[in-house]
CSV table of C-alpha atoms and ligand atoms in Angstrom, one decimal:
chain,number,residue,atom,x,y,z
A,1,MET,CA,-40.5,-50.0,67.2
A,2,ARG,CA,-41.8,-53.1,65.5
A,3,PRO,CA,-44.6,-54.7,66.4
A,4,PHE,CA,-44.2,-58.2,68.0
A,5,THR,CA,-46.0,-61.2,69.6
A,6,TYR,CA,-44.7,-62.6,72.9
A,7,GLU,CA,-44.9,-66.0,74.4
A,8,ARG,CA,-43.3,-67.4,77.8
A,9,ALA,CA,-41.4,-70.5,77.0
A,10,ARG,CA,-42.8,-73.8,78.9
A,11,ASP,CA,-39.7,-75.6,78.4
A,12,ALA,CA,-36.0,-75.6,76.8
A,13,ALA,CA,-37.0,-77.6,73.8
A,14,GLY,CA,-40.0,-75.6,73.3
A,15,ALA,CA,-38.3,-72.7,73.5
A,16,VAL,CA,-35.2,-73.9,71.0
A,17,ALA,CA,-38.1,-75.0,68.4
A,18,ALA,CA,-39.8,-71.8,68.4
A,19,ILE,CA,-36.8,-69.8,67.2
A,20,ASP,CA,-36.3,-68.9,63.8
A,21,GLY,CA,-35.0,-65.8,61.7
A,22,GLU,CA,-37.4,-63.5,63.4
A,23,THR,CA,-37.7,-65.0,66.7
A,24,MET,CA,-35.8,-64.2,69.7
A,25,PHE,CA,-35.1,-65.0,73.6
A,26,LEU,CA,-35.8,-62.9,75.9
A,27,GLY,CA,-34.1,-62.5,79.5
A,28,GLY,CA,-34.5,-59.4,81.5
A,29,GLY,CA,-34.5,-57.1,78.1
A,30,THR,CA,-32.7,-54.9,79.5
A,31,ASN,CA,-30.9,-54.7,76.4
A,32,LEU,CA,-32.8,-56.3,73.8
A,33,VAL,CA,-36.0,-54.0,74.1
A,34,ASP,CA,-33.7,-51.1,74.2
A,35,LEU,CA,-32.1,-52.2,70.8
A,36,MET,CA,-35.8,-53.0,69.6
A,37,ARG,CA,-36.8,-49.5,70.6
A,38,LEU,CA,-33.4,-48.3,68.4
A,39,GLY,CA,-34.7,-50.5,65.4
A,40,VAL,CA,-31.3,-52.4,65.6
A,41,ALA,CA,-32.9,-55.7,66.9
A,42,ARG,CA,-36.3,-56.1,65.1
A,43,PRO,CA,-37.6,-59.4,66.1
A,44,ARG,CA,-41.5,-60.5,65.4
A,45,HIS,CA,-41.7,-62.6,68.0
A,46,LEU,CA,-40.3,-63.0,71.5
A,47,VAL,CA,-39.9,-66.2,73.9
A,48,ASP,CA,-39.6,-64.8,77.1
A,49,VAL,CA,-37.0,-67.7,78.9
A,50,THR,CA,-37.5,-66.4,82.6
A,51,ARG,CA,-40.0,-68.7,83.6
A,52,LEU,CA,-38.1,-72.2,82.7
A,53,PRO,CA,-36.5,-73.7,85.9
A,54,TYR,CA,-32.8,-72.2,85.2
A,55,ALA,CA,-32.6,-69.9,88.4
A,56,ALA,CA,-31.1,-72.0,90.9
A,57,VAL,CA,-27.3,-71.4,92.2
A,58,GLU,CA,-26.5,-74.7,93.4
A,59,GLU,CA,-23.4,-76.5,94.5
A,60,THR,CA,-21.8,-78.9,92.7
A,61,PRO,CA,-19.1,-81.7,93.4
A,62,ASP,CA,-16.2,-79.4,92.6
A,63,GLY,CA,-17.8,-75.6,92.2
A,64,LEU,CA,-21.0,-74.1,91.4
A,65,ARG,CA,-23.7,-74.4,88.9
A,66,ILE,CA,-25.4,-70.9,88.1
A,67,GLY,CA,-29.0,-70.8,86.1
A,68,ALA,CA,-28.9,-68.7,83.5
A,69,THR,CA,-32.0,-67.3,84.0
A,70,ALA,CA,-31.0,-66.3,87.7
A,71,ARG,CA,-30.7,-62.5,88.2
A,72,ASN,CA,-27.5,-60.4,88.1
A,73,SER,CA,-28.4,-59.2,91.8
A,74,ASP,CA,-29.4,-62.8,93.2
A,75,VAL,CA,-26.0,-64.1,92.0
A,76,ALA,CA,-23.9,-61.5,93.4
A,77,ALA,CA,-25.7,-61.3,96.6
A,78,HIS,CA,-25.3,-65.4,96.7
A,79,SER,CA,-23.5,-66.3,100.1
A,80,LEU,CA,-21.5,-69.0,98.0
A,81,VAL,CA,-20.6,-66.8,95.1
A,82,ARG,CA,-19.2,-64.2,97.6
A,83,GLU,CA,-17.3,-66.9,99.4
A,84,ARG,CA,-16.0,-69.0,96.9
A,85,TYR,CA,-15.8,-66.4,94.0
A,86,PRO,CA,-15.8,-62.7,95.2
A,87,VAL,CA,-14.3,-61.8,91.7
A,88,LEU,CA,-17.7,-62.3,90.5
A,89,SER,CA,-19.6,-61.2,92.6
A,90,GLN,CA,-17.2,-58.2,92.4
A,91,ALA,CA,-17.8,-57.8,88.5
A,92,LEU,CA,-21.7,-58.2,89.1
A,93,LEU,CA,-22.0,-55.4,91.3
A,94,SER,CA,-20.0,-53.0,89.0
A,95,GLY,CA,-22.1,-53.2,86.2
A,96,ALA,CA,-25.5,-51.0,85.4
A,97,SER,CA,-27.3,-50.4,88.0
A,98,GLY,CA,-29.6,-51.8,91.1
A,99,GLN,CA,-32.8,-51.5,89.2
A,100,LEU,CA,-31.2,-53.1,85.9
A,101,ARG,CA,-29.2,-55.6,87.8
A,102,ASN,CA,-32.6,-57.0,89.5
A,103,LEU,CA,-33.8,-57.6,86.0
A,104,ALA,CA,-31.0,-58.7,84.2
A,105,THR,CA,-30.4,-62.7,83.8
A,106,ILE,CA,-27.1,-64.6,83.3
A,107,GLY,CA,-27.5,-65.6,79.8
A,108,GLY,CA,-28.6,-62.0,78.8
A,109,ASN,CA,-25.7,-60.4,80.1
A,110,LEU,CA,-23.3,-62.7,78.5
A,111,LEU,CA,-24.9,-61.9,75.3
A,112,GLN,CA,-25.6,-58.6,75.3
A,113,ARG,CA,-24.4,-56.4,72.6
A,114,THR,CA,-21.5,-53.9,72.0
A,115,ARG,CA,-22.1,-50.2,73.2
A,116,CYS,CA,-20.2,-48.9,70.1
A,117,PRO,CA,-22.1,-45.8,69.0
A,118,TYR,CA,-22.4,-46.7,65.6
A,119,PHE,CA,-23.7,-50.0,66.2
A,120,GLN,CA,-26.9,-48.5,68.0
A,121,ASP,CA,-27.5,-46.3,65.8
A,122,VAL,CA,-29.2,-47.4,62.2
A,123,THR,CA,-28.8,-44.1,60.2
A,124,LYS,CA,-24.8,-45.0,60.2
A,125,PRO,CA,-22.9,-47.8,58.4
A,126,CYS,CA,-22.1,-50.4,60.8
A,127,ASN,CA,-20.2,-54.1,59.7
A,128,LYS,CA,-21.8,-55.7,62.8
A,129,ARG,CA,-25.1,-54.7,62.2
A,130,ARG,CA,-25.2,-54.6,58.5
A,131,PRO,CA,-22.4,-56.6,57.0
A,132,GLY,CA,-20.3,-55.4,54.4
A,133,SER,CA,-21.5,-51.5,55.1
A,134,GLY,CA,-18.4,-50.5,56.5
A,135,CYS,CA,-16.8,-49.5,60.0
A,136,PRO,CA,-17.1,-45.6,61.0
A,137,ALA,CA,-15.7,-46.2,64.1
A,138,ARG,CA,-12.0,-46.8,63.0
A,139,GLU,CA,-11.9,-43.0,61.9
A,140,GLY,CA,-14.5,-41.9,63.7
A,141,ALA,CA,-15.6,-42.2,67.5
A,142,HIS,CA,-13.5,-44.9,69.2
A,143,ARG,CA,-11.8,-43.8,72.4
A,144,ASN,CA,-13.8,-46.3,74.1
A,145,LEU,CA,-12.9,-48.9,71.8
A,146,ALA,CA,-10.7,-52.0,71.4
A,147,ILE,CA,-7.1,-52.0,71.7
A,148,LEU,CA,-6.8,-56.0,71.3
A,149,GLY,CA,-7.9,-58.5,68.7
A,150,HIS,CA,-9.8,-56.1,66.7
A,151,SER,CA,-9.8,-56.1,62.7
A,152,ASP,CA,-10.3,-53.8,59.9
A,153,ALA,CA,-13.9,-54.4,59.8
A,154,CYS,CA,-15.0,-53.7,63.7
A,155,VAL,CA,-13.1,-52.5,66.6
A,156,ALA,CA,-15.9,-52.9,69.1
A,157,THR,CA,-15.5,-54.1,72.4
A,158,HIS,CA,-17.8,-56.5,74.5
A,159,PRO,CA,-19.6,-54.6,77.4
A,160,SER,CA,-20.0,-56.9,80.0
A,161,ASP,CA,-18.0,-56.9,83.3
A,162,MET,CA,-19.5,-60.4,84.4
A,163,ALA,CA,-18.0,-62.1,81.4
A,164,VAL,CA,-14.4,-60.9,82.2
A,165,ALA,CA,-15.0,-62.3,85.7
A,166,LEU,CA,-16.0,-65.8,84.3
A,167,ALA,CA,-13.0,-65.6,81.7
A,168,ALA,CA,-10.6,-65.3,84.6
A,169,LEU,CA,-12.5,-68.2,86.5
A,170,GLY,CA,-12.4,-70.4,83.2
A,171,ALA,CA,-16.3,-70.9,83.9
A,172,GLN,CA,-18.0,-73.5,81.4
A,173,VAL,CA,-21.2,-72.2,79.3
A,174,HIS,CA,-24.0,-74.8,79.1
A,175,VAL,CA,-26.5,-74.6,75.9
A,176,HIS,CA,-29.6,-76.1,74.7
A,177,GLY,CA,-30.1,-76.3,71.1
A,178,ARG,CA,-31.7,-78.4,68.3
A,179,ASP,CA,-28.9,-80.8,68.1
A,180,GLY,CA,-29.1,-81.4,72.0
A,181,GLU,CA,-26.8,-79.8,74.7
A,182,ARG,CA,-23.2,-79.0,74.4
A,183,THR,CA,-20.9,-76.9,76.7
A,184,ILE,CA,-18.9,-74.1,75.9
A,185,PRO,CA,-15.8,-72.7,77.6
A,186,ILE,CA,-15.5,-69.0,78.6
A,187,PRO,CA,-13.1,-67.7,76.8
A,188,GLY,CA,-14.5,-69.6,73.6
A,189,LEU,CA,-17.7,-68.4,73.7
A,190,HIS,CA,-17.3,-64.8,72.3
A,191,ARG,CA,-15.8,-64.5,68.7
A,192,LEU,CA,-12.8,-61.6,67.9
A,193,PRO,CA,-14.3,-60.0,64.8
A,194,GLY,CA,-12.5,-60.9,62.0
A,195,ASP,CA,-14.4,-60.6,58.7
A,196,ARG,CA,-17.7,-61.7,60.4
A,197,PRO,CA,-18.3,-58.7,63.3
A,198,ASP,CA,-22.0,-59.5,63.1
A,199,ARG,CA,-21.2,-62.8,64.8
A,200,ASP,CA,-20.4,-62.2,68.4
A,201,THR,CA,-20.5,-65.8,69.6
A,202,VAL,CA,-20.0,-69.1,68.7
A,203,LEU,CA,-23.7,-70.0,69.2
A,204,GLU,CA,-25.7,-71.5,66.3
A,205,PRO,CA,-29.0,-69.5,66.1
A,206,GLY,CA,-31.7,-70.8,68.3
A,207,GLU,CA,-29.0,-72.2,70.8
A,208,LEU,CA,-30.4,-71.6,74.5
A,209,ILE,CA,-28.0,-70.7,77.5
A,210,THR,CA,-28.9,-72.9,80.0
A,211,ALA,CA,-26.1,-72.7,83.1
A,212,VAL,CA,-22.8,-71.4,83.8
A,213,THR,CA,-20.4,-73.8,85.7
A,214,LEU,CA,-17.4,-72.9,88.0
A,215,GLY,CA,-14.6,-75.2,89.1
A,216,PRO,CA,-12.5,-74.8,92.0
A,217,VAL,CA,-9.8,-71.9,92.0
A,218,ALA,CA,-6.8,-71.7,94.3
A,219,GLY,CA,-6.2,-68.2,95.5
A,220,ARG,CA,-7.8,-64.7,96.3
A,221,GLY,CA,-9.8,-62.8,93.4
A,222,ALA,CA,-10.6,-59.3,92.6
A,223,TYR,CA,-12.3,-57.5,90.0
A,224,ARG,CA,-11.0,-53.7,89.4
A,225,LYS,CA,-13.4,-51.5,87.0
A,226,VAL,CA,-12.0,-48.2,85.6
A,227,ARG,CA,-14.6,-45.9,83.9
A,228,GLU,CA,-15.3,-42.4,83.2
A,229,ARG,CA,-17.5,-41.8,86.4
A,230,ALA,CA,-17.7,-43.6,89.7
A,231,SER,CA,-20.9,-45.7,88.9
A,232,PHE,CA,-23.6,-46.5,85.9
A,233,ALA,CA,-20.8,-46.4,83.5
A,234,PHE,CA,-19.4,-49.3,81.3
A,235,ALA,CA,-15.2,-50.2,81.7
A,236,LEU,CA,-12.9,-48.3,80.1
A,237,VAL,CA,-10.6,-51.2,81.1
A,238,SER,CA,-11.4,-53.8,83.7
A,239,VAL,CA,-9.4,-56.6,85.2
A,240,ALA,CA,-10.7,-59.9,86.7
A,241,ALA,CA,-7.7,-61.8,88.5
A,242,VAL,CA,-7.0,-64.6,90.7
A,243,LEU,CA,-3.7,-64.8,92.2
A,244,ASP,CA,-2.4,-67.9,94.4
A,245,VAL,CA,0.7,-67.1,95.9
A,246,GLY,CA,2.8,-69.5,98.3
A,247,ASP,CA,6.5,-68.1,99.9
A,248,GLY,CA,6.5,-65.0,98.1
A,249,THR,CA,6.1,-67.1,94.7
A,250,VAL,CA,3.2,-67.2,92.0
A,251,ARG,CA,1.7,-70.8,92.2
A,252,ASP,CA,-0.9,-69.6,89.9
A,253,CYS,CA,-2.8,-67.0,88.2
A,254,ARG,CA,-5.9,-66.5,86.1
A,255,ILE,CA,-6.3,-62.7,84.8
A,256,ALA,CA,-8.4,-61.6,82.1
A,257,LEU,CA,-9.3,-57.9,80.6
A,258,GLY,CA,-12.6,-56.2,79.7
A,259,GLY,CA,-13.2,-52.8,77.9
A,260,VAL,CA,-10.3,-53.9,75.6
A,261,ALA,CA,-11.7,-56.2,72.9
A,262,HIS,CA,-14.5,-57.7,71.2
A,263,VAL,CA,-14.3,-60.8,73.8
A,264,PRO,CA,-13.6,-61.1,77.5
A,265,TRP,CA,-9.9,-61.0,77.3
A,266,ARG,CA,-7.8,-63.8,78.8
A,267,ALA,CA,-4.1,-62.5,79.6
A,268,GLU,CA,-2.5,-65.4,78.5
A,269,ARG,CA,1.0,-64.0,78.1
A,270,ALA,CA,0.8,-62.3,81.6
A,271,GLU,CA,-0.3,-65.6,83.1
A,272,ALA,CA,2.8,-67.4,81.5
A,273,VAL,CA,5.3,-64.8,82.8
A,274,LEU,CA,4.0,-64.8,86.3
A,275,ARG,CA,3.6,-68.6,86.6
A,276,GLY,CA,6.6,-69.5,89.0
A,277,ALA,CA,7.7,-65.7,89.5
A,278,PRO,CA,8.1,-63.9,92.6
A,279,ALA,CA,5.3,-62.1,93.7
A,280,THR,CA,6.4,-58.5,93.5
A,281,GLU,CA,5.6,-55.4,91.8
A,282,THR,CA,8.5,-55.8,89.1
A,283,ALA,CA,6.9,-59.4,88.1
A,284,PHE,CA,3.6,-58.2,87.9
A,285,ARG,CA,4.7,-55.2,85.6
A,286,GLU,CA,6.6,-57.6,83.5
A,287,ALA,CA,3.8,-59.6,83.0
A,288,ALA,CA,1.3,-56.8,82.4
A,289,GLY,CA,3.9,-55.3,79.8
A,290,ALA,CA,4.0,-58.7,78.3
A,291,GLU,CA,0.4,-58.8,77.5
A,292,LEU,CA,0.0,-55.0,76.3
A,293,SER,CA,2.8,-55.6,74.3
A,294,ALA,CA,0.0,-57.0,71.5
A,295,ALA,CA,-1.9,-53.9,71.8
A,296,GLU,CA,-2.9,-51.8,68.4
A,297,PRO,CA,-4.5,-48.8,69.9
A,298,LEU,CA,-6.3,-46.5,67.5
A,299,ARG,CA,-6.0,-42.8,67.0
A,300,ASP,CA,-8.1,-41.6,70.3
A,301,ASN,CA,-7.5,-44.9,72.5
A,302,ALA,CA,-4.3,-45.3,73.2
A,303,PHE,CA,-4.5,-44.0,76.7
A,304,LYS,CA,-5.9,-47.6,77.6
A,305,VAL,CA,-3.0,-49.1,77.0
A,306,PRO,CA,-0.7,-47.7,80.2
A,307,LEU,CA,-4.4,-47.8,82.1
A,308,ALA,CA,-4.8,-51.6,81.4
A,309,ARG,CA,-1.0,-52.0,82.4
A,310,ASN,CA,-1.5,-49.9,85.8
A,311,ALA,CA,-4.9,-51.5,86.0
A,312,ILE,CA,-3.1,-55.0,86.1
A,313,VAL,CA,-0.2,-54.2,88.4
A,314,ARG,CA,-2.5,-52.2,91.0
A,315,THR,CA,-5.1,-55.6,91.1
A,316,LEU,CA,-2.0,-58.1,91.4
A,317,LEU,CA,-0.5,-56.3,94.1
A,318,GLU,CA,-3.4,-56.0,96.3
A,319,LEU,CA,-4.2,-59.7,95.8
A,320,ALA,CA,-0.5,-60.4,96.7
A,321,ALA,CA,-0.5,-58.3,99.8
B,1,LIG,C1,-27.9,-48.1,81.4
B,1,LIG,C2,-27.2,-49.2,81.5
B,1,LIG,C3,-26.2,-49.5,81.9
B,1,LIG,C4,-25.1,-50.4,81.8
B,1,LIG,N1,-24.2,-51.0,82.3
B,1,LIG,C5,-23.6,-51.9,82.4
B,1,LIG,C6,-22.4,-51.9,83.1
B,1,LIG,O1,-21.9,-51.2,83.3
B,1,LIG,N2,-21.8,-53.4,82.7
B,1,LIG,C7,-22.2,-54.4,82.6
B,1,LIG,O2,-22.0,-55.3,82.4
B,1,LIG,N3,-23.8,-54.1,81.4
B,1,LIG,C8,-24.2,-53.3,82.0
B,1,LIG,N4,-25.2,-52.9,81.1
B,1,LIG,C9,-25.8,-54.2,80.4
B,1,LIG,C10,-26.9,-54.9,81.3
B,1,LIG,O3,-25.7,-55.9,82.1
B,1,LIG,C11,-27.6,-56.1,80.2
B,1,LIG,O4,-28.3,-55.2,79.6
B,1,LIG,C12,-28.1,-57.6,80.9
B,1,LIG,O5,-27.0,-58.1,81.7
B,1,LIG,C13,-28.7,-58.0,79.6
B,1,LIG,O6,-29.4,-59.1,80.6
B,1,LIG,P1,-31.1,-59.7,80.1
B,1,LIG,O7,-31.5,-60.5,81.1
B,1,LIG,O8,-31.6,-58.4,80.3
B,1,LIG,O9,-31.0,-59.6,78.8
B,1,LIG,P2,-31.7,-59.6,77.4
B,1,LIG,O10,-31.9,-58.1,77.1
B,1,LIG,O11,-33.2,-60.1,77.7
B,1,LIG,O12,-31.1,-60.5,76.3
B,1,LIG,C14,-29.8,-59.8,75.5
B,1,LIG,C15,-29.7,-60.8,74.6
B,1,LIG,O13,-29.4,-62.2,75.0
B,1,LIG,C16,-30.2,-63.2,74.8
B,1,LIG,N5,-30.8,-63.9,75.5
B,1,LIG,C17,-31.1,-63.6,77.1
B,1,LIG,N6,-31.2,-64.9,77.4
B,1,LIG,C18,-30.8,-66.1,76.9
B,1,LIG,C19,-30.5,-67.1,77.1
B,1,LIG,N7,-30.7,-67.9,78.1
B,1,LIG,N8,-30.2,-67.9,76.2
B,1,LIG,C20,-29.7,-67.3,75.1
B,1,LIG,N9,-29.7,-66.4,74.6
B,1,LIG,C21,-30.1,-65.2,75.4
B,1,LIG,C22,-31.4,-62.2,74.0
B,1,LIG,O14,-32.5,-62.7,72.9
B,1,LIG,C23,-30.6,-60.9,73.4
B,1,LIG,O15,-30.2,-61.0,72.3
B,1,LIG,C24,-26.0,-52.0,81.5
B,1,LIG,C25,-27.1,-51.7,80.7
B,1,LIG,C26,-27.7,-50.3,80.7
B,1,LIG,C27,-29.6,-50.5,79.9
B,2,LIG,S1,-16.3,-51.0,65.5
B,2,LIG,FE1,-18.2,-52.5,65.2
B,2,LIG,S2,-19.4,-52.3,66.1
B,2,LIG,FE2,-18.8,-50.1,65.9
B,2,LIG,S3,-19.0,-49.5,63.6
B,2,LIG,FE3,-17.3,-50.8,63.2
B,2,LIG,S4,-18.6,-52.5,62.8
B,2,LIG,FE4,-19.7,-51.6,63.8
């Protein structure tokens, strides 16, 4: 690991001012420190943001504000999150392990990097790690990688479970940068790879995530994660859904998919089919089919198409029951 220096941020402005090309924010360190050990991230200086006063989960007039340094475990267990946004609590609890969730922060979770094996191996080319070097995953090991929205340059997936729930909930991310504060919606924070897979998000260098806010949501929500083993594994496919049904008809729905794209994928085609449709398995299948009609699977991950379709239908059936 490259030697580095460390400081604790005293305030947001100081933390932002400290960032340059070789300085990075440190949250719980559960992703960044691994990447430093692998030589993928090589900061000279770390600014620890975990003591900034952003750890609270607070009620707002129309929802909830979750501070960016709140730990994943604390957010998952918070009574207001469990009552109002169970899909978020379930998504958080499906990720990593208890020990990791005790360290991992909300800001760091959103900005965790892909688990593509070539990205994590500095002896291999990778457009995300070294722009222009190539994408060996496209012809190589891509079983776990994207079926939607990928490009010739990169077929990686975003690994966060929490981000999928936040995409379904239409969360807003609050950031503090050199030019002041701004708010970015999810989806909208993460980027499709296009020809710049090295840029995971729309954040400018040095922008600090300070909070995530959630608005009112009608209906019931659930998170379903399909993975290789029952725990401690990233999603092959996941579904976050919120369904509002009245008199047997879908009044509203919000669906997002994980494990299928470079971003938490909001299933807008499926949502459009469902609004106003009967809350039946036939309609759920039609909606899932409409979303997955855009899929472009690679040689070894076509299984994700029926997997995602079935996961959407099962989740919606449970919510409608
Ligand atoms: C073995 C293992 C299994 C895992 N399984 C899962 C899983 O199944 N599902 C899942 O979703 N996740 C999983 N994870 C990933 C885990 O959730 C992330 O590592 C964690 O959420 C990252 O949070 P952190 O606070 O530790 O971030 P860090 O590692 O500290 O930081 C990650 C990135 O975010 C930046 N950053 C941190 N805070 C801020 C901020 N406030 N503003 C701007 N930038 C910031 C850092 O500079 C860094 O680039 C797993 C991790 C491990 C090690
Ligand atoms: S899929 Fe993306 S992260 Fe993986 S090797 Fe290709 S460019 Fe790198």
